[in-house]
């Protein structure tokens, strides 16, 4: 795990709490922080269902790791514009990926640093790994926020809700309302048959999910529990070879009408990384939103790729 700030340390805690991995190595440019987190986390291990070895390490430890997760970087709240964050995090992330690859790493690269879709693309480019071995957390957290709000509204367990937020992990994300089902029943039928529910509430829920990070940031600062558990969920799908379909940042090559970007889509996740992308039948409005989201990512990506090429010259 590279980056032991709010996101990295919460992710580590989620992993040990649920005994997902045998070992966790913490790497941070602030080595004292990583060492302190490792000590603190180790004191939680006696209460876990099975032991996890945790220590502060360096990039050599990545050589035989199954997964390297990058959560290092600056966050939006520390920077004025999204582009400045993207530029700074591109430098940080690509330098880290180079160090990871120099170790001889040949596992799965999992990216959480923001803007996550763009950082995932950059990591793939710099790593030279096959695209299926590089994934980002994509819209897994946004989908969790959406499903949580829907669960409260319909008063059902979130496990009975099949719904997705797709696109950019950012402002242009959108819900695939046309395919949303609650307990196997399509949302359209549910609203038609029950006067308690209405479309404007469903639309409002998607807005609340999209705005959640801003509100949390206003209320308490950085967000980390949701993303910590999301990364744990993805790691479990990889480690346990689950073939789980999860909304991650995956490389599209014609799927949803887009090419050559990493973007939030449902994809099959197992020990080999992500495999096929599941193409939901989007309606016209959803297709338009997907395209807007893809265009936003391409716009952010273009100057960063130029910056990367200049650095290489
Ligand atoms: P943080 O500031 O608490 O932690 C960042 C850590 O990265 C620090 O410990 C810092 O020392 C380390 N770091 C910085 N540069 C480094 C480098 N070159 N090498 C090694 N370590 C380095 O930040 P945080 O709240 O943990 O957020 C981390 C990232 O996660 C941010 O980019 C944030 O936007 C992102 N995030 C993503 C999601 C998501 O859904 N994908 C959700 C929340 C936060």
Short mmCIF file of C-alpha atoms and ligand atoms in Angstrom, two decimals:
data_model
loop_
_atom_site.label_atom_id
_atom_site.label_comp_id
_atom_site.label_asym_id
_atom_site.label_seq_id
_atom_site.Cartn_x
_atom_site.Cartn_y
_atom_site.Cartn_z
CA UNK A 1 0.00 0.00 0.00
CA UNK A 2 1.62 3.25 -1.11
CA UNK A 3 0.23 6.22 0.83
CA UNK A 4 -0.69 5.84 4.47
CA UNK A 5 -2.84 8.95 4.90
CA UNK A 6 -6.54 8.91 5.70
CA UNK A 7 -7.46 6.63 2.79
CA UNK A 8 -4.49 4.25 3.00
CA UNK A 9 -4.65 3.69 6.74
CA UNK A 10 -8.44 3.19 6.71
CA UNK A 11 -8.09 0.72 3.85
CA UNK A 12 -5.43 -1.18 5.82
CA UNK A 13 -7.73 -1.28 8.84
CA UNK A 14 -10.61 -2.62 6.72
CA UNK A 15 -8.33 -5.33 5.29
CA UNK A 16 -7.11 -6.55 8.68
CA UNK A 17 -10.54 -6.24 10.26
CA UNK A 18 -11.95 -8.60 7.64
CA UNK A 19 -8.80 -10.76 7.36
CA UNK A 20 -8.64 -10.32 3.58
CA UNK A 21 -4.88 -10.58 3.06
CA UNK A 22 -2.01 -12.37 4.79
CA UNK A 23 0.38 -9.44 4.67
CA UNK A 24 0.13 -5.68 4.29
CA UNK A 25 3.22 -3.56 3.66
CA UNK A 26 2.88 0.18 4.23
CA UNK A 27 4.98 2.56 2.16
CA UNK A 28 4.90 6.35 2.43
CA UNK A 29 7.40 9.10 1.66
CA UNK A 30 6.73 10.08 5.25
CA UNK A 31 8.26 6.86 6.60
CA UNK A 32 7.50 7.83 10.22
CA UNK A 33 3.81 8.03 9.37
CA UNK A 34 3.91 4.57 7.77
CA UNK A 35 5.81 3.18 10.77
CA UNK A 36 3.34 4.68 13.23
CA UNK A 37 0.34 3.38 11.27
CA UNK A 38 1.90 -0.10 11.11
CA UNK A 39 2.39 -0.12 14.90
CA UNK A 40 -1.13 1.11 15.60
CA UNK A 41 -2.70 -1.34 13.12
CA UNK A 42 -0.73 -4.25 14.61
CA UNK A 43 -2.40 -3.57 17.96
CA UNK A 44 -5.76 -4.32 16.33
CA UNK A 45 -4.64 -7.68 14.93
CA UNK A 46 -5.22 -9.74 18.12
CA UNK A 47 -8.93 -8.94 17.79
CA UNK A 48 -9.23 -9.95 14.13
CA UNK A 49 -10.61 -13.35 13.12
CA UNK A 50 -7.24 -14.40 11.68
CA UNK A 51 -3.79 -12.80 11.78
CA UNK A 52 -2.41 -10.33 9.24
CA UNK A 53 1.29 -9.40 9.13
CA UNK A 54 1.70 -5.63 8.84
CA UNK A 55 4.91 -3.66 8.58
CA UNK A 56 6.40 -0.47 7.19
CA UNK A 57 8.43 -1.29 4.11
CA UNK A 58 9.92 0.08 0.92
CA UNK A 59 9.52 -0.43 -2.82
CA UNK A 60 11.60 -3.64 -2.80
CA UNK A 61 8.70 -5.25 -0.93
CA UNK A 62 6.49 -4.77 -4.03
CA UNK A 63 8.50 -7.37 -5.97
CA UNK A 64 6.38 -10.36 -4.99
CA UNK A 65 3.19 -8.53 -3.94
CA UNK A 66 -0.07 -9.73 -5.50
CA UNK A 67 -1.57 -6.23 -5.37
CA UNK A 68 -0.10 -2.76 -5.02
CA UNK A 69 -2.62 -0.09 -4.12
CA UNK A 70 -1.75 3.58 -4.56
CA UNK A 71 -3.54 6.01 -2.27
CA UNK A 72 -0.77 8.63 -2.17
CA UNK A 73 -1.37 12.14 -3.34
CA UNK A 74 -2.83 15.51 -2.57
CA UNK A 75 -6.58 15.96 -2.26
CA UNK A 76 -8.92 18.47 -3.86
CA UNK A 77 -9.39 20.37 -0.60
CA UNK A 78 -5.66 21.19 -0.48
CA UNK A 79 -5.59 22.58 -4.03
CA UNK A 80 -7.37 25.37 -5.84
CA UNK A 81 -8.32 23.69 -9.09
CA UNK A 82 -8.96 20.15 -10.25
CA UNK A 83 -6.26 20.52 -12.86
CA UNK A 84 -3.60 21.46 -10.29
CA UNK A 85 -4.58 18.36 -8.31
CA UNK A 86 -4.40 16.29 -11.50
CA UNK A 87 -0.95 17.66 -12.38
CA UNK A 88 0.47 17.14 -8.89
CA UNK A 89 -1.00 13.67 -8.54
CA UNK A 90 0.20 12.66 -12.00
CA UNK A 91 3.75 13.45 -10.93
CA UNK A 92 3.33 11.63 -7.61
CA UNK A 93 1.54 8.60 -9.07
CA UNK A 94 3.82 8.09 -12.07
CA UNK A 95 6.94 8.35 -9.89
CA UNK A 96 5.49 5.78 -7.53
CA UNK A 97 4.53 3.43 -10.38
CA UNK A 98 8.08 3.64 -11.73
CA UNK A 99 9.49 2.68 -8.30
CA UNK A 100 6.97 -0.17 -8.00
CA UNK A 101 7.83 -1.53 -11.45
CA UNK A 102 11.59 -1.27 -10.83
CA UNK A 103 11.11 -3.76 -7.98
CA UNK A 104 10.07 -6.40 -10.54
CA UNK A 105 6.38 -6.20 -9.56
CA UNK A 106 4.06 -8.16 -11.83
CA UNK A 107 0.79 -8.15 -9.92
CA UNK A 108 -2.40 -6.08 -9.97
CA UNK A 109 -2.16 -2.31 -9.66
CA UNK A 110 -5.11 -0.77 -7.85
CA UNK A 111 -5.43 3.02 -7.95
CA UNK A 112 -7.40 5.26 -5.59
CA UNK A 113 -5.63 8.63 -5.93
CA UNK A 114 -7.72 11.32 -7.59
CA UNK A 115 -8.76 12.09 -10.23
CA UNK A 116 -8.92 8.33 -10.11
CA UNK A 117 -9.88 7.51 -13.72
CA UNK A 118 -7.06 9.70 -15.02
CA UNK A 119 -4.52 8.40 -12.47
CA UNK A 120 -5.45 4.83 -13.45
CA UNK A 121 -4.80 5.61 -17.11
CA UNK A 122 -1.45 7.22 -16.27
CA UNK A 123 -0.46 4.27 -14.09
CA UNK A 124 -1.28 1.85 -16.89
CA UNK A 125 0.77 3.90 -19.38
CA UNK A 126 3.81 4.18 -17.14
CA UNK A 127 3.71 0.62 -15.76
CA UNK A 128 3.71 -1.22 -19.09
CA UNK A 129 1.38 -3.78 -17.44
CA UNK A 130 -1.49 -5.28 -19.48
CA UNK A 131 -4.60 -3.08 -19.17
CA UNK A 132 -6.48 -5.82 -17.30
CA UNK A 133 -3.93 -5.77 -14.49
CA UNK A 134 -4.48 -2.07 -13.79
CA UNK A 135 -7.76 -0.86 -12.29
CA UNK A 136 -9.08 2.13 -10.42
CA UNK A 137 -11.73 2.38 -7.74
CA UNK A 138 -13.91 4.13 -10.35
CA UNK A 139 -17.51 4.61 -9.28
CA UNK A 140 -17.59 1.85 -6.65
CA UNK A 141 -17.80 4.44 -3.85
CA UNK A 142 -20.36 6.59 -5.70
CA UNK A 143 -22.44 3.46 -6.30
CA UNK A 144 -22.20 2.58 -2.58
CA UNK A 145 -23.44 6.07 -1.67
CA UNK A 146 -26.30 5.76 -4.17
CA UNK A 147 -27.32 2.29 -3.02
CA UNK A 148 -27.15 3.37 0.64
CA UNK A 149 -29.55 6.26 -0.02
CA UNK A 150 -31.88 4.05 -2.07
CA UNK A 151 -31.87 1.45 0.73
CA UNK A 152 -33.04 4.10 3.21
CA UNK A 153 -35.69 5.41 0.83
CA UNK A 154 -37.19 2.01 -0.03
CA UNK A 155 -36.46 0.62 3.44
CA UNK A 156 -34.72 -2.46 2.05
CA UNK A 157 -31.32 -4.04 2.56
CA UNK A 158 -28.80 -2.58 0.11
CA UNK A 159 -27.97 -6.16 -0.99
CA UNK A 160 -31.39 -6.27 -2.66
CA UNK A 161 -30.62 -3.23 -4.79
CA UNK A 162 -28.99 -3.62 -8.21
CA UNK A 163 -28.00 -0.14 -9.28
CA UNK A 164 -24.95 1.57 -10.70
CA UNK A 165 -23.40 4.98 -10.93
CA UNK A 166 -21.18 5.02 -14.02
CA UNK A 167 -18.76 7.39 -15.74
CA UNK A 168 -16.21 9.68 -14.14
CA UNK A 169 -15.58 9.50 -10.40
CA UNK A 170 -16.44 13.19 -10.28
CA UNK A 171 -19.11 15.69 -11.24
CA UNK A 172 -20.11 14.10 -14.57
CA UNK A 173 -20.98 10.69 -13.06
CA UNK A 174 -24.57 9.52 -13.60
CA UNK A 175 -26.97 6.80 -12.37
CA UNK A 176 -28.23 4.10 -14.74
CA UNK A 177 -31.80 4.57 -13.54
CA UNK A 178 -33.29 2.68 -16.51
CA UNK A 179 -31.72 -0.57 -15.23
CA UNK A 180 -32.22 -0.01 -11.50
CA UNK A 181 -33.96 -2.90 -9.75
CA UNK A 182 -35.10 -3.33 -6.15
CA UNK A 183 -35.58 -6.96 -5.17
CA UNK A 184 -35.62 -7.86 -8.85
CA UNK A 185 -38.38 -5.35 -9.65
CA UNK A 186 -37.59 -2.60 -12.14
CA UNK A 187 -37.81 0.89 -10.65
CA UNK A 188 -40.35 1.92 -13.31
CA UNK A 189 -42.79 -0.81 -12.22
CA UNK A 190 -42.14 -0.11 -8.56
CA UNK A 191 -43.00 3.58 -8.89
CA UNK A 192 -46.03 2.87 -11.08
CA UNK A 193 -47.40 0.34 -8.58
CA UNK A 194 -46.72 2.23 -5.37
CA UNK A 195 -47.86 5.82 -4.82
CA UNK A 196 -45.41 6.20 -1.91
CA UNK A 197 -42.49 6.55 -4.34
CA UNK A 198 -41.84 9.07 -7.11
CA UNK A 199 -39.28 9.93 -9.80
CA UNK A 200 -38.23 13.27 -8.35
CA UNK A 201 -37.08 11.53 -5.13
CA UNK A 202 -35.04 9.04 -7.19
CA UNK A 203 -33.42 11.88 -9.13
CA UNK A 204 -32.69 13.74 -5.89
CA UNK A 205 -31.01 10.62 -4.44
CA UNK A 206 -28.59 10.49 -7.41
CA UNK A 207 -27.76 14.17 -6.88
CA UNK A 208 -27.15 13.58 -3.17
CA UNK A 209 -24.83 10.64 -3.99
CA UNK A 210 -22.90 12.79 -6.44
CA UNK A 211 -22.63 15.69 -3.96
CA UNK A 212 -21.81 13.54 -0.90
CA UNK A 213 -18.05 14.14 -0.95
CA UNK A 214 -18.57 17.91 -0.96
CA UNK A 215 -20.95 17.74 1.98
CA UNK A 216 -18.69 15.44 4.01
CA UNK A 217 -15.75 17.70 3.26
CA UNK A 218 -17.73 20.69 4.58
CA UNK A 219 -18.83 18.79 7.68
CA UNK A 220 -15.62 17.02 8.69
CA UNK A 221 -12.89 17.22 6.03
CA UNK A 222 -11.51 14.24 4.08
CA UNK A 223 -13.59 11.15 3.31
CA UNK A 224 -12.07 7.75 4.01
CA UNK A 225 -14.40 5.10 5.52
CA UNK A 226 -16.39 4.59 2.31
CA UNK A 227 -13.32 4.43 0.08
CA UNK A 228 -11.46 2.27 2.64
CA UNK A 229 -14.23 -0.35 2.50
CA UNK A 230 -14.56 0.01 -1.29
CA UNK A 231 -10.86 -0.79 -1.73
CA UNK A 232 -11.20 -3.70 0.70
CA UNK A 233 -14.13 -5.02 -1.38
CA UNK A 234 -12.06 -4.82 -4.58
CA UNK A 235 -9.06 -6.46 -2.91
CA UNK A 236 -11.25 -9.29 -1.63
CA UNK A 237 -12.66 -9.85 -5.14
CA UNK A 238 -9.09 -10.14 -6.45
CA UNK A 239 -7.58 -12.21 -3.62
CA UNK A 240 -10.53 -14.63 -3.39
CA UNK A 241 -10.85 -14.86 -7.19
CA UNK A 242 -14.53 -13.93 -6.85
CA UNK A 243 -15.53 -13.06 -10.44
CA UNK A 244 -17.48 -10.21 -8.85
CA UNK A 245 -19.05 -7.59 -11.11
CA UNK A 246 -18.11 -4.23 -9.64
CA UNK A 247 -18.18 -0.65 -10.98
CA UNK A 248 -14.46 0.06 -11.35
CA UNK A 249 -12.33 2.25 -13.54
CA UNK A 250 -11.52 -0.05 -16.47
CA UNK A 251 -10.09 0.56 -19.95
CA UNK A 252 -12.76 0.86 -22.61
CA UNK A 253 -11.99 -0.18 -26.15
CA UNK A 254 -15.30 0.35 -27.93
CA UNK A 255 -17.55 -0.56 -25.00
CA UNK A 256 -20.24 2.09 -24.40
CA UNK A 257 -19.03 3.70 -27.67
CA UNK A 258 -15.78 4.98 -26.15
CA UNK A 259 -12.09 4.18 -26.60
CA UNK A 260 -8.74 4.70 -24.92
CA UNK A 261 -9.80 5.94 -21.49
CA UNK A 262 -10.25 4.38 -18.06
CA UNK A 263 -13.77 5.13 -16.84
CA UNK A 264 -16.31 3.78 -14.31
CA UNK A 265 -18.05 0.72 -15.79
CA UNK A 266 -19.20 -2.62 -14.36
CA UNK A 267 -16.45 -5.20 -14.90
CA UNK A 268 -15.69 -8.73 -13.76
CA UNK A 269 -12.98 -8.73 -11.09
CA UNK A 270 -10.91 -11.78 -10.15
CA UNK A 271 -7.33 -12.86 -9.39
CA UNK A 272 -6.22 -11.75 -12.86
CA UNK A 273 -7.47 -8.19 -12.34
CA UNK A 274 -10.51 -7.11 -14.32
CA UNK A 275 -11.77 -9.17 -17.22
CA UNK A 276 -14.75 -8.32 -19.39
CA UNK A 277 -16.73 -5.11 -19.16
CA UNK A 278 -20.49 -5.51 -18.77
CA UNK A 279 -22.40 -3.26 -21.14
CA UNK A 280 -25.74 -2.25 -19.65
CA UNK A 281 -28.42 -1.19 -22.15
CA UNK A 282 -28.38 2.52 -21.53
CA UNK A 283 -31.23 4.69 -22.78
CA UNK A 284 -30.55 7.71 -24.98
CA UNK A 285 -30.17 10.14 -22.07
CA UNK A 286 -27.78 7.78 -20.24
CA UNK A 287 -25.70 7.33 -23.42
CA UNK A 288 -25.41 11.09 -23.75
CA UNK A 289 -24.29 11.35 -20.12
CA UNK A 290 -21.72 8.60 -20.60
CA UNK A 291 -20.30 10.50 -23.58
CA UNK A 292 -20.16 13.77 -21.59
CA UNK A 293 -18.32 11.95 -18.81
CA UNK A 294 -15.87 10.37 -21.27
CA UNK A 295 -15.26 13.75 -22.94
CA UNK A 296 -14.54 15.33 -19.54
CA UNK A 297 -11.94 12.64 -18.82
CA UNK A 298 -10.33 13.03 -22.25
CA UNK A 299 -10.07 16.78 -21.67
CA UNK A 300 -8.31 16.27 -18.33
CA UNK A 301 -6.08 13.55 -19.75
CA UNK A 302 -4.79 15.43 -22.82
CA UNK A 303 -2.55 18.05 -21.07
CA UNK A 304 -1.34 15.45 -18.57
CA UNK A 305 -0.22 13.09 -21.34
CA UNK A 306 1.60 16.00 -22.96
CA UNK A 307 3.28 16.75 -19.61
CA UNK A 308 4.29 13.08 -19.27
CA UNK A 309 5.77 12.96 -22.79
CA UNK A 310 7.73 16.16 -22.17
CA UNK A 311 9.14 14.69 -18.97
CA UNK A 312 10.26 11.60 -20.90
CA UNK A 313 12.13 13.67 -23.56
P1 LIG B 1 -3.62 12.21 2.88
O1 LIG B 1 -2.98 13.54 2.63
O2 LIG B 1 -4.18 11.90 4.20
O3 LIG B 1 -2.55 11.06 2.54
C1 LIG B 1 -1.73 11.07 1.42
C2 LIG B 1 -0.47 10.32 1.79
O4 LIG B 1 0.31 10.20 0.59
C3 LIG B 1 0.40 11.06 2.83
O5 LIG B 1 0.69 10.20 3.92
C4 LIG B 1 1.67 11.43 2.04
O6 LIG B 1 2.84 11.41 2.82
C5 LIG B 1 1.67 10.34 0.97
N1 LIG B 1 2.46 10.70 -0.22
C6 LIG B 1 2.38 11.86 -0.93
N2 LIG B 1 3.27 11.82 -1.95
C7 LIG B 1 3.89 10.63 -1.88
C8 LIG B 1 4.90 10.01 -2.64
N3 LIG B 1 5.46 10.61 -3.71
N4 LIG B 1 5.32 8.79 -2.29
C9 LIG B 1 4.78 8.15 -1.21
N5 LIG B 1 3.81 8.69 -0.45
C10 LIG B 1 3.38 9.91 -0.78
O7 LIG B 1 -4.71 12.04 1.73
P2 LIG B 1 -5.94 11.01 1.73
O8 LIG B 1 -7.12 11.66 2.32
O9 LIG B 1 -5.47 9.71 2.22
O10 LIG B 1 -6.23 10.92 0.15
C11 LIG B 1 -5.32 10.25 -0.70
C12 LIG B 1 -5.83 10.27 -2.14
O11 LIG B 1 -7.03 9.50 -2.22
C13 LIG B 1 -6.19 11.68 -2.66
O12 LIG B 1 -5.79 11.78 -4.01
C14 LIG B 1 -7.72 11.70 -2.56
O13 LIG B 1 -8.31 12.61 -3.45
C15 LIG B 1 -8.01 10.25 -2.94
N6 LIG B 1 -9.37 9.77 -2.60
C16 LIG B 1 -9.94 8.98 -3.53
C17 LIG B 1 -11.23 8.50 -3.34
C18 LIG B 1 -11.85 7.64 -4.42
O14 LIG B 1 -13.06 7.37 -4.42
N7 LIG B 1 -11.07 7.14 -5.36
C19 LIG B 1 -11.93 8.83 -2.17
C20 LIG B 1 -11.30 9.63 -1.22
C21 LIG B 1 -10.00 10.11 -1.45
#
